[in-house]
Amino acid sequence: MRAARPGTSRAGLTLRVVREGAELAALSAEWADLYARSSAATPFQSYGWLSSWWRVYGTPGRLRLFLAHRDGRLVAAAPLRLEHRLGCRVLTPVGGAQSDFTDIVVDDAEGDAGLRDLRAGLLAQPGWDVIDLPEARPGAAIRRLAEIWDGRAWTLPASTCLQLPGQPIEQVLAGLQGRRAQHVRAALRKLDALNVSVTAVEADRVRAATAELLRLHTMQWKSRAINAQHTQPRFLDHLAGAAQALVTEDHGALWEYRVDGRLLACDFSVIGKDFVGGYLYGVHPDLRARVDLVTMLLRTNLELTHRLGKPVLSMLRGAEPHKARWEAEAVVNRRVMLGRGSRAAAYAALAGVRRAGKELLKRRCPRLVAKVSAWR
């Protein structure tokens, strides 16, 4: 195995850069230990998710995995890849557009002193102009790093995520306005009358169940504009591998829904430190025509969230009308850009212009934007 290139050392922290995808396999246990010590990390920064994504989508030679050790222990990691955009060398997150939350991973015990050491180590590394993480949730380590960044740092609004309190659906109903609560109660009665059975998929069946999920997902979007990414074999390859790892580690849950023994829906959720997040589902048109799907899926995921003691159920990215009618709390991710030099400033300025253009399109063509947002 090729040795990772040595980096810089400051106040006991040593930074090295892993550039070869083959080296990821050796990091499984060390990464899992760091993940457990980072309260801000989400399942999209777990080893299972990142290693599966890189295996399927990674470009050889582009990995830039920054690993920070103190006294021989991994205390921070920045899973990034090198891209060239607009004349800049840009470090973007491993996990790409398939990840709803993007971040670095930092041991809680490191505090701000550790972040300052990490900042110094990153700035000392050659070969990049901008670090660009597009979906940093509140409390993300990258947002804390941006606050103390030596140089230029920019943040822009990113995706909106709607979330509900981690309570059984009957308690969530109490917070809904009269007519909406009546609609949900009617939907629940219809589900009970239909006798929909819900089964958690064990880890050894996750790969096969993920294939069924995407088959149903494709059927669900038939004759409508589906996210083309979800129809590609490599997305199935990634999601099946990642879901199996997450379910095995209790960082994910996969559910199957049956009526009279017939499989009609599958739903995959991620399980974070302080949330459960509904990631992707697939539903047969026969079931879609008979039940309120959102109510069906939320009931299962709210029960899981409550049982695990997580404070919120996140519906992840997107504020589509079928989510908004639940009167959920809106939480906005931030795009975080950390730069050095004039190229970084130009890159961030253009990102701001593009963001303004999207906001203008949203105001002038809300239906089009809503349609695109609903692809997932």
mmCIF file of C-alpha atoms in Angstrom:
data_model
loop_
_atom_site.group_PDB
_atom_site.id
_atom_site.type_symbol
_atom_site.label_atom_id
_atom_site.label_comp_id
_atom_site.label_asym_id
_atom_site.label_seq_id
_atom_site.Cartn_x
_atom_site.Cartn_y
_atom_site.Cartn_z
ATOM 1 C CA MET A 1 0.000 0.000 0.000
ATOM 2 C CA ARG A 2 1.307 3.367 -0.962
ATOM 3 C CA ALA A 3 2.102 5.536 2.051
ATOM 4 C CA ALA A 4 0.109 8.710 2.486
ATOM 5 C CA ARG A 5 2.118 11.856 1.889
ATOM 6 C CA PRO A 6 3.355 13.529 5.060
ATOM 7 C CA GLY A 7 1.905 16.900 5.936
ATOM 8 C CA THR A 8 2.534 19.446 8.624
ATOM 9 C CA SER A 9 2.857 19.213 12.381
ATOM 10 C CA ARG A 10 1.890 21.912 14.890
ATOM 11 C CA ALA A 11 1.342 21.653 18.641
ATOM 12 C CA GLY A 12 1.222 17.876 18.520
ATOM 13 C CA LEU A 13 -1.216 17.640 15.608
ATOM 14 C CA THR A 14 0.059 15.928 12.459
ATOM 15 C CA LEU A 15 -1.804 16.220 9.179
ATOM 16 C CA ARG A 16 -1.394 13.774 6.335
ATOM 17 C CA VAL A 17 -3.173 13.489 3.015
ATOM 18 C CA VAL A 18 -4.528 10.210 1.664
ATOM 19 C CA ARG A 19 -4.745 10.331 -2.115
ATOM 20 C CA GLU A 20 -5.316 6.682 -3.005
ATOM 21 C CA GLY A 21 -8.782 5.146 -2.754
ATOM 22 C CA ALA A 22 -7.258 1.776 -1.862
ATOM 23 C CA GLU A 23 -6.092 3.220 1.452
ATOM 24 C CA LEU A 24 -9.651 3.893 2.587
ATOM 25 C CA ALA A 25 -10.143 0.236 3.516
ATOM 26 C CA ALA A 26 -7.490 0.487 6.221
ATOM 27 C CA LEU A 27 -9.312 3.375 7.904
ATOM 28 C CA SER A 28 -12.582 1.648 8.787
ATOM 29 C CA ALA A 29 -12.022 1.081 12.517
ATOM 30 C CA GLU A 30 -10.152 4.350 13.090
ATOM 31 C CA TRP A 31 -12.833 6.331 11.258
ATOM 32 C CA ALA A 32 -15.646 4.656 13.201
ATOM 33 C CA ASP A 33 -13.903 5.572 16.466
ATOM 34 C CA LEU A 34 -13.578 9.218 15.409
ATOM 35 C CA TYR A 35 -17.193 9.288 14.203
ATOM 36 C CA ALA A 36 -18.330 8.141 17.646
ATOM 37 C CA ARG A 37 -16.435 11.066 19.238
ATOM 38 C CA SER A 38 -17.926 13.715 16.941
ATOM 39 C CA SER A 39 -21.410 14.863 17.926
ATOM 40 C CA ALA A 40 -21.741 17.000 14.781
ATOM 41 C CA ALA A 41 -21.035 14.141 12.354
ATOM 42 C CA THR A 42 -23.992 12.720 10.430
ATOM 43 C CA PRO A 43 -24.406 9.355 8.669
ATOM 44 C CA PHE A 44 -23.263 11.099 5.481
ATOM 45 C CA GLN A 45 -19.823 11.395 7.125
ATOM 46 C CA SER A 46 -19.776 7.773 8.304
ATOM 47 C CA TYR A 47 -17.175 5.423 6.882
ATOM 48 C CA GLY A 48 -19.829 3.189 5.301
ATOM 49 C CA TRP A 49 -21.421 6.022 3.341
ATOM 50 C CA LEU A 50 -18.151 7.642 2.229
ATOM 51 C CA SER A 51 -16.326 4.461 1.255
ATOM 52 C CA SER A 52 -19.301 3.206 -0.765
ATOM 53 C CA TRP A 53 -19.611 6.549 -2.552
ATOM 54 C CA TRP A 54 -15.919 6.722 -3.397
ATOM 55 C CA ARG A 55 -15.869 3.136 -4.657
ATOM 56 C CA VAL A 56 -18.690 3.932 -7.097
ATOM 57 C CA TYR A 57 -18.219 7.602 -7.982
ATOM 58 C CA GLY A 58 -14.609 8.395 -7.092
ATOM 59 C CA THR A 59 -12.104 9.466 -9.747
ATOM 60 C CA PRO A 60 -8.622 7.951 -9.341
ATOM 61 C CA GLY A 61 -6.056 10.561 -8.376
ATOM 62 C CA ARG A 62 -8.634 13.061 -7.097
ATOM 63 C CA LEU A 63 -9.022 11.898 -3.504
ATOM 64 C CA ARG A 64 -7.819 14.400 -0.907
ATOM 65 C CA LEU A 65 -8.573 12.865 2.476
ATOM 66 C CA PHE A 66 -7.006 15.005 5.197
ATOM 67 C CA LEU A 67 -6.345 13.079 8.411
ATOM 68 C CA ALA A 68 -5.246 14.874 11.587
ATOM 69 C CA HIS A 69 -3.631 12.854 14.395
ATOM 70 C CA ARG A 70 -2.666 14.001 17.869
ATOM 71 C CA ASP A 71 -0.413 11.699 19.864
ATOM 72 C CA GLY A 72 -1.143 8.942 17.374
ATOM 73 C CA ARG A 73 -4.941 9.225 17.613
ATOM 74 C CA LEU A 74 -7.171 10.367 14.748
ATOM 75 C CA VAL A 75 -8.862 13.559 15.971
ATOM 76 C CA ALA A 76 -10.110 15.171 12.739
ATOM 77 C CA ALA A 77 -10.759 14.223 9.128
ATOM 78 C CA ALA A 78 -11.785 16.157 6.050
ATOM 79 C CA PRO A 79 -13.042 13.751 3.331
ATOM 80 C CA LEU A 80 -12.563 15.802 0.161
ATOM 81 C CA ARG A 81 -11.843 15.377 -3.547
ATOM 82 C CA LEU A 82 -10.159 17.693 -6.021
ATOM 83 C CA GLU A 83 -12.154 19.305 -8.818
ATOM 84 C CA HIS A 84 -11.314 22.062 -11.258
ATOM 85 C CA ARG A 85 -14.017 24.723 -11.538
ATOM 86 C CA LEU A 86 -13.863 28.191 -13.031
ATOM 87 C CA GLY A 87 -10.082 28.148 -13.118
ATOM 88 C CA CYS A 88 -9.861 27.149 -9.447
ATOM 89 C CA ARG A 89 -8.640 24.039 -7.691
ATOM 90 C CA VAL A 90 -11.659 23.248 -5.550
ATOM 91 C CA LEU A 91 -11.913 20.700 -2.746
ATOM 92 C CA THR A 92 -15.453 19.326 -2.590
ATOM 93 C CA PRO A 93 -16.878 16.646 -0.278
ATOM 94 C CA VAL A 94 -16.642 12.934 -0.851
ATOM 95 C CA GLY A 95 -20.300 11.945 -0.964
ATOM 96 C CA GLY A 96 -21.181 14.539 -3.591
ATOM 97 C CA ALA A 97 -24.751 15.431 -4.434
ATOM 98 C CA GLN A 98 -25.977 12.165 -2.904
ATOM 99 C CA SER A 99 -25.298 13.535 0.611
ATOM 100 C CA ASP A 100 -27.879 15.768 2.267
ATOM 101 C CA PHE A 101 -25.379 17.053 4.832
ATOM 102 C CA THR A 102 -21.702 17.761 4.101
ATOM 103 C CA ASP A 103 -19.091 18.312 6.780
ATOM 104 C CA ILE A 104 -15.699 17.489 8.206
ATOM 105 C CA VAL A 105 -15.359 15.219 11.256
ATOM 106 C CA VAL A 106 -13.745 16.564 14.442
ATOM 107 C CA ASP A 107 -13.364 14.994 17.882
ATOM 108 C CA ASP A 108 -15.495 16.968 20.362
ATOM 109 C CA ALA A 109 -12.606 16.962 22.847
ATOM 110 C CA GLU A 110 -10.493 19.025 20.449
ATOM 111 C CA GLY A 111 -12.598 22.170 20.842
ATOM 112 C CA ASP A 112 -11.551 25.427 19.211
ATOM 113 C CA ALA A 113 -7.860 24.721 19.824
ATOM 114 C CA GLY A 114 -8.104 21.621 17.669
ATOM 115 C CA LEU A 115 -9.938 23.560 14.966
ATOM 116 C CA ARG A 116 -7.173 26.162 14.939
ATOM 117 C CA ASP A 117 -4.564 23.437 14.543
ATOM 118 C CA LEU A 118 -6.596 21.885 11.745
ATOM 119 C CA ARG A 119 -6.916 25.284 10.083
ATOM 120 C CA ALA A 120 -3.155 25.734 10.138
ATOM 121 C CA GLY A 121 -2.607 22.279 8.711
ATOM 122 C CA LEU A 122 -5.060 22.763 5.859
ATOM 123 C CA LEU A 123 -3.666 26.159 4.945
ATOM 124 C CA ALA A 124 -0.163 24.678 4.815
ATOM 125 C CA GLN A 125 -1.209 22.068 2.250
ATOM 126 C CA PRO A 126 -0.463 22.977 -1.390
ATOM 127 C CA GLY A 127 -2.655 22.293 -4.390
ATOM 128 C CA TRP A 128 -5.988 23.940 -3.646
ATOM 129 C CA ASP A 129 -7.691 27.346 -3.791
ATOM 130 C CA VAL A 130 -11.142 26.778 -2.268
ATOM 131 C CA ILE A 131 -12.791 24.282 0.067
ATOM 132 C CA ASP A 132 -16.475 24.175 -0.886
ATOM 133 C CA LEU A 133 -18.998 22.239 1.219
ATOM 134 C CA PRO A 134 -22.501 22.855 -0.164
ATOM 135 C CA GLU A 135 -24.787 21.501 2.583
ATOM 136 C CA ALA A 136 -23.572 22.297 6.121
ATOM 137 C CA ARG A 137 -26.324 21.934 8.710
ATOM 138 C CA PRO A 138 -26.519 24.057 11.874
ATOM 139 C CA GLY A 139 -23.819 22.967 14.296
ATOM 140 C CA ALA A 140 -21.627 21.508 11.559
ATOM 141 C CA ALA A 141 -17.901 21.442 12.310
ATOM 142 C CA ILE A 142 -17.133 23.177 8.999
ATOM 143 C CA ARG A 143 -19.272 26.145 10.088
ATOM 144 C CA ARG A 144 -17.278 26.423 13.296
ATOM 145 C CA LEU A 145 -14.061 26.233 11.283
ATOM 146 C CA ALA A 146 -15.318 29.022 9.003
ATOM 147 C CA GLU A 147 -15.752 31.311 12.016
ATOM 148 C CA ILE A 148 -12.022 31.133 12.840
ATOM 149 C CA TRP A 149 -10.661 30.709 9.308
ATOM 150 C CA ASP A 150 -7.383 32.512 8.590
ATOM 151 C CA GLY A 151 -8.227 34.091 5.270
ATOM 152 C CA ARG A 152 -11.495 34.523 3.430
ATOM 153 C CA ALA A 153 -14.588 32.523 4.317
ATOM 154 C CA TRP A 154 -18.024 32.822 2.748
ATOM 155 C CA THR A 155 -21.396 31.240 3.511
ATOM 156 C CA LEU A 156 -24.555 31.216 1.423
ATOM 157 C CA PRO A 157 -28.023 29.811 2.113
ATOM 158 C CA ALA A 158 -28.365 26.275 0.772
ATOM 159 C CA SER A 159 -31.158 23.688 0.970
ATOM 160 C CA THR A 160 -34.090 23.938 3.340
ATOM 161 C CA CYS A 161 -34.792 20.877 5.478
ATOM 162 C CA LEU A 162 -38.145 20.456 7.198
ATOM 163 C CA GLN A 163 -38.260 18.636 10.509
ATOM 164 C CA LEU A 164 -40.818 17.407 13.012
ATOM 165 C CA PRO A 165 -40.424 16.737 16.738
ATOM 166 C CA GLY A 166 -39.424 13.154 17.510
ATOM 167 C CA GLN A 167 -42.822 12.109 18.836
ATOM 168 C CA PRO A 168 -45.403 9.505 17.799
ATOM 169 C CA ILE A 169 -47.661 10.753 15.043
ATOM 170 C CA GLU A 170 -50.609 11.097 17.440
ATOM 171 C CA GLN A 171 -48.677 13.715 19.425
ATOM 172 C CA VAL A 172 -47.535 15.505 16.266
ATOM 173 C CA LEU A 173 -51.186 15.674 15.243
ATOM 174 C CA ALA A 174 -51.912 17.758 18.319
ATOM 175 C CA GLY A 175 -49.824 20.564 16.849
ATOM 176 C CA LEU A 176 -51.637 20.646 13.506
ATOM 177 C CA GLN A 177 -54.463 22.991 12.659
ATOM 178 C CA GLY A 178 -57.957 21.526 12.692
ATOM 179 C CA ARG A 179 -58.527 20.607 9.045
ATOM 180 C CA ARG A 180 -55.021 19.282 8.548
ATOM 181 C CA ALA A 181 -55.300 17.135 11.649
ATOM 182 C CA GLN A 182 -58.635 15.772 10.409
ATOM 183 C CA HIS A 183 -57.052 14.881 7.063
ATOM 184 C CA VAL A 184 -54.215 12.983 8.755
ATOM 185 C CA ARG A 185 -56.577 11.109 11.072
ATOM 186 C CA ALA A 186 -58.633 10.032 8.078
ATOM 187 C CA ALA A 187 -55.468 8.890 6.314
ATOM 188 C CA LEU A 188 -54.436 6.860 9.365
ATOM 189 C CA ARG A 189 -57.840 5.172 9.513
ATOM 190 C CA LYS A 190 -57.530 4.240 5.851
ATOM 191 C CA LEU A 191 -54.072 2.760 6.445
ATOM 192 C CA ASP A 192 -55.354 0.699 9.357
ATOM 193 C CA ALA A 193 -58.328 -0.529 7.345
ATOM 194 C CA LEU A 194 -56.026 -1.572 4.510
ATOM 195 C CA ASN A 195 -53.924 -3.502 7.041
ATOM 196 C CA VAL A 196 -50.552 -2.306 5.754
ATOM 197 C CA SER A 197 -47.794 -4.340 7.435
ATOM 198 C CA VAL A 198 -44.382 -2.756 8.067
ATOM 199 C CA THR A 199 -41.210 -4.817 8.460
ATOM 200 C CA ALA A 200 -37.659 -3.706 9.257
ATOM 201 C CA VAL A 201 -35.119 -5.217 6.847
ATOM 202 C CA GLU A 202 -32.196 -7.046 8.460
ATOM 203 C CA ALA A 203 -28.664 -6.220 7.322
ATOM 204 C CA ASP A 204 -28.209 -9.422 5.300
ATOM 205 C CA ARG A 205 -31.221 -8.542 3.134
ATOM 206 C CA VAL A 206 -30.513 -4.849 2.636
ATOM 207 C CA ARG A 207 -28.867 -5.118 -0.794
ATOM 208 C CA ALA A 208 -31.789 -7.020 -2.301
ATOM 209 C CA ALA A 209 -34.309 -4.733 -0.590
ATOM 210 C CA THR A 210 -32.514 -1.632 -1.916
ATOM 211 C CA ALA A 211 -32.881 -2.961 -5.449
ATOM 212 C CA GLU A 212 -36.616 -3.353 -4.795
ATOM 213 C CA LEU A 213 -36.761 0.181 -3.380
ATOM 214 C CA LEU A 214 -35.288 1.674 -6.548
ATOM 215 C CA ARG A 215 -37.498 -0.510 -8.756
ATOM 216 C CA LEU A 216 -40.554 0.827 -6.943
ATOM 217 C CA HIS A 217 -39.122 4.340 -6.972
ATOM 218 C CA THR A 218 -38.841 4.191 -10.767
ATOM 219 C CA MET A 219 -42.423 2.929 -11.039
ATOM 220 C CA GLN A 220 -43.571 5.681 -8.692
ATOM 221 C CA TRP A 221 -42.171 8.350 -11.028
ATOM 222 C CA LYS A 222 -43.321 6.744 -14.277
ATOM 223 C CA SER A 223 -44.556 9.365 -16.749
ATOM 224 C CA ARG A 224 -43.128 12.096 -14.504
ATOM 225 C CA ALA A 225 -39.740 13.822 -14.351
ATOM 226 C CA ILE A 226 -37.624 11.487 -12.221
ATOM 227 C CA ASN A 227 -34.152 12.334 -10.942
ATOM 228 C CA ALA A 228 -32.127 10.587 -13.649
ATOM 229 C CA GLN A 229 -29.388 9.757 -11.142
ATOM 230 C CA HIS A 230 -31.720 7.324 -9.387
ATOM 231 C CA THR A 231 -32.178 5.243 -12.529
ATOM 232 C CA GLN A 232 -28.459 4.598 -13.006
ATOM 233 C CA PRO A 233 -26.901 1.258 -11.971
ATOM 234 C CA ARG A 234 -24.119 2.991 -10.098
ATOM 235 C CA PHE A 235 -26.569 4.767 -7.809
ATOM 236 C CA LEU A 236 -28.022 1.375 -6.897
ATOM 237 C CA ASP A 237 -24.483 0.097 -6.340
ATOM 238 C CA HIS A 238 -23.681 2.982 -4.008
ATOM 239 C CA LEU A 239 -26.970 3.035 -2.101
ATOM 240 C CA ALA A 240 -27.031 -0.739 -1.602
ATOM 241 C CA GLY A 241 -23.495 -0.762 -0.221
ATOM 242 C CA ALA A 242 -24.010 2.305 1.950
ATOM 243 C CA ALA A 243 -27.401 1.187 3.267
ATOM 244 C CA GLN A 244 -26.044 -2.223 4.231
ATOM 245 C CA ALA A 245 -23.200 -0.610 6.167
ATOM 246 C CA LEU A 246 -25.483 1.910 7.877
ATOM 247 C CA VAL A 247 -28.100 -0.675 8.868
ATOM 248 C CA THR A 248 -25.356 -2.961 10.216
ATOM 249 C CA GLU A 249 -23.975 -0.098 12.337
ATOM 250 C CA ASP A 250 -27.434 1.123 13.461
ATOM 251 C CA HIS A 251 -26.950 4.313 11.448
ATOM 252 C CA GLY A 252 -29.786 3.481 9.068
ATOM 253 C CA ALA A 253 -33.132 1.675 8.763
ATOM 254 C CA LEU A 254 -34.857 0.123 5.772
ATOM 255 C CA TRP A 255 -38.560 -0.662 5.848
ATOM 256 C CA GLU A 256 -40.776 -2.814 3.637
ATOM 257 C CA TYR A 257 -44.537 -2.206 3.386
ATOM 258 C CA ARG A 258 -46.865 -5.023 2.341
ATOM 259 C CA VAL A 259 -50.573 -5.460 1.748
ATOM 260 C CA ASP A 260 -51.810 -9.054 1.754
ATOM 261 C CA GLY A 261 -48.211 -10.215 1.540
ATOM 262 C CA ARG A 262 -47.454 -8.148 -1.565
ATOM 263 C CA LEU A 263 -44.477 -5.789 -1.382
ATOM 264 C CA LEU A 264 -45.740 -2.341 -2.367
ATOM 265 C CA ALA A 265 -43.299 0.131 -0.795
ATOM 266 C CA CYS A 266 -39.764 0.471 0.612
ATOM 267 C CA ASP A 267 -38.308 3.353 2.603
ATOM 268 C CA PHE A 268 -34.700 4.046 3.650
ATOM 269 C CA SER A 269 -33.834 6.411 6.501
ATOM 270 C CA VAL A 270 -30.538 7.463 8.037
ATOM 271 C CA ILE A 271 -30.075 7.607 11.815
ATOM 272 C CA GLY A 272 -27.911 10.441 13.097
ATOM 273 C CA LYS A 273 -26.748 11.471 16.545
ATOM 274 C CA ASP A 274 -29.690 13.856 17.017
ATOM 275 C CA PHE A 275 -32.098 13.027 14.202
ATOM 276 C CA VAL A 276 -33.647 10.432 11.950
ATOM 277 C CA GLY A 277 -33.767 11.474 8.302
ATOM 278 C CA GLY A 278 -36.031 10.121 5.566
ATOM 279 C CA TYR A 279 -33.683 9.634 2.610
ATOM 280 C CA LEU A 280 -35.471 7.817 -0.245
ATOM 281 C CA TYR A 281 -38.572 5.713 -0.778
ATOM 282 C CA GLY A 282 -40.255 3.794 -3.556
ATOM 283 C CA VAL A 283 -43.987 3.083 -3.816
ATOM 284 C CA HIS A 284 -45.979 0.988 -6.260
ATOM 285 C CA PRO A 285 -48.640 3.012 -8.108
ATOM 286 C CA ASP A 286 -51.331 0.636 -6.774
ATOM 287 C CA LEU A 287 -50.576 1.708 -3.205
ATOM 288 C CA ARG A 288 -50.000 5.326 -4.143
ATOM 289 C CA ALA A 289 -53.563 5.498 -5.449
ATOM 290 C CA ARG A 290 -55.030 4.110 -2.209
ATOM 291 C CA VAL A 291 -53.221 5.794 0.686
ATOM 292 C CA ASP A 292 -51.611 9.033 1.790
ATOM 293 C CA LEU A 293 -47.978 8.036 1.325
ATOM 294 C CA VAL A 294 -46.448 10.799 3.417
ATOM 295 C CA THR A 295 -48.654 9.917 6.379
ATOM 296 C CA MET A 296 -47.742 6.242 6.006
ATOM 297 C CA LEU A 297 -44.003 6.897 5.901
ATOM 298 C CA LEU A 298 -44.006 9.542 8.625
ATOM 299 C CA ARG A 299 -45.877 7.331 11.062
ATOM 300 C CA THR A 300 -43.173 4.653 10.793
ATOM 301 C CA ASN A 301 -40.268 7.088 10.970
ATOM 302 C CA LEU A 302 -41.762 9.120 13.819
ATOM 303 C CA GLU A 303 -42.176 5.927 15.828
ATOM 304 C CA LEU A 304 -38.532 5.045 15.134
ATOM 305 C CA THR A 305 -37.374 8.555 16.062
ATOM 306 C CA HIS A 306 -39.307 8.466 19.330
ATOM 307 C CA ARG A 307 -38.145 4.954 20.212
ATOM 308 C CA LEU A 308 -34.499 5.904 19.677
ATOM 309 C CA GLY A 309 -34.889 9.102 21.688
ATOM 310 C CA LYS A 310 -33.860 11.398 18.832
ATOM 311 C CA PRO A 311 -35.229 14.936 19.156
ATOM 312 C CA VAL A 312 -36.298 15.382 15.524
ATOM 313 C CA LEU A 313 -37.334 13.602 12.357
ATOM 314 C CA SER A 314 -35.847 15.430 9.385
ATOM 315 C CA MET A 315 -37.393 15.181 5.944
ATOM 316 C CA LEU A 316 -33.947 16.225 4.666
ATOM 317 C CA ARG A 317 -33.503 18.497 1.671
ATOM 318 C CA GLY A 318 -36.499 20.101 0.051
ATOM 319 C CA ALA A 319 -39.536 22.097 1.198
ATOM 320 C CA GLU A 320 -42.074 20.546 -1.156
ATOM 321 C CA PRO A 321 -45.789 21.183 -0.491
ATOM 322 C CA HIS A 322 -46.447 17.599 0.664
ATOM 323 C CA LYS A 323 -43.884 18.180 3.436
ATOM 324 C CA ALA A 324 -44.837 21.758 4.272
ATOM 325 C CA ARG A 325 -48.458 20.874 5.071
ATOM 326 C CA TRP A 326 -47.219 19.169 8.230
ATOM 327 C CA GLU A 327 -46.346 22.598 9.654
ATOM 328 C CA ALA A 328 -42.778 21.381 10.113
ATOM 329 C CA GLU A 329 -39.914 23.566 11.282
ATOM 330 C CA ALA A 330 -37.723 24.860 8.451
ATOM 331 C CA VAL A 331 -33.966 24.573 8.976
ATOM 332 C CA VAL A 332 -31.650 26.020 6.329
ATOM 333 C CA ASN A 333 -28.299 24.463 5.448
ATOM 334 C CA ARG A 334 -25.386 26.742 4.496
ATOM 335 C CA ARG A 335 -22.898 26.477 1.690
ATOM 336 C CA VAL A 336 -19.478 27.073 3.265
ATOM 337 C CA MET A 337 -16.475 28.178 1.195
ATOM 338 C CA LEU A 338 -13.023 28.559 2.706
ATOM 339 C CA GLY A 339 -10.432 30.148 0.475
ATOM 340 C CA ARG A 340 -7.034 31.645 0.027
ATOM 341 C CA GLY A 341 -5.920 34.031 -2.678
ATOM 342 C CA SER A 342 -7.692 36.070 -5.350
ATOM 343 C CA ARG A 343 -9.007 33.036 -7.226
ATOM 344 C CA ALA A 344 -11.037 32.018 -4.199
ATOM 345 C CA ALA A 345 -12.622 35.471 -3.951
ATOM 346 C CA ALA A 346 -13.675 35.369 -7.605
ATOM 347 C CA TYR A 347 -15.063 31.855 -7.183
ATOM 348 C CA ALA A 348 -17.140 32.860 -4.149
ATOM 349 C CA ALA A 349 -18.408 35.995 -5.906
ATOM 350 C CA LEU A 350 -19.661 33.948 -8.843
ATOM 351 C CA ALA A 351 -21.283 31.456 -6.465
ATOM 352 C CA GLY A 352 -23.177 34.370 -4.927
ATOM 353 C CA VAL A 353 -24.322 35.586 -8.342
ATOM 354 C CA ARG A 354 -25.580 32.128 -9.248
ATOM 355 C CA ARG A 355 -27.400 31.847 -5.953
ATOM 356 C CA ALA A 356 -29.131 35.173 -6.581
ATOM 357 C CA GLY A 357 -30.153 33.949 -10.036
ATOM 358 C CA LYS A 358 -31.725 30.817 -8.579
ATOM 359 C CA GLU A 359 -33.660 32.880 -6.045
ATOM 360 C CA LEU A 360 -34.963 35.092 -8.847
ATOM 361 C CA LEU A 361 -36.051 32.008 -10.806
ATOM 362 C CA LYS A 362 -37.793 30.665 -7.694
ATOM 363 C CA ARG A 363 -39.811 33.855 -7.341
ATOM 364 C CA ARG A 364 -40.720 34.090 -11.014
ATOM 365 C CA CYS A 365 -41.249 30.379 -11.770
ATOM 366 C CA PRO A 366 -42.187 28.734 -8.450
ATOM 367 C CA ARG A 367 -43.960 25.783 -10.078
ATOM 368 C CA LEU A 368 -40.919 24.881 -12.156
ATOM 369 C CA VAL A 369 -38.640 25.071 -9.132
ATOM 370 C CA ALA A 370 -41.036 22.983 -7.052
ATOM 371 C CA LYS A 371 -41.166 20.359 -9.797
ATOM 372 C CA VAL A 372 -37.374 20.096 -9.946
ATOM 373 C CA SER A 373 -37.122 19.985 -6.139
ATOM 374 C CA ALA A 374 -39.595 17.093 -6.015
ATOM 375 C CA TRP A 375 -37.333 14.852 -8.102
ATOM 376 C CA ARG A 376 -36.054 13.182 -4.956
#
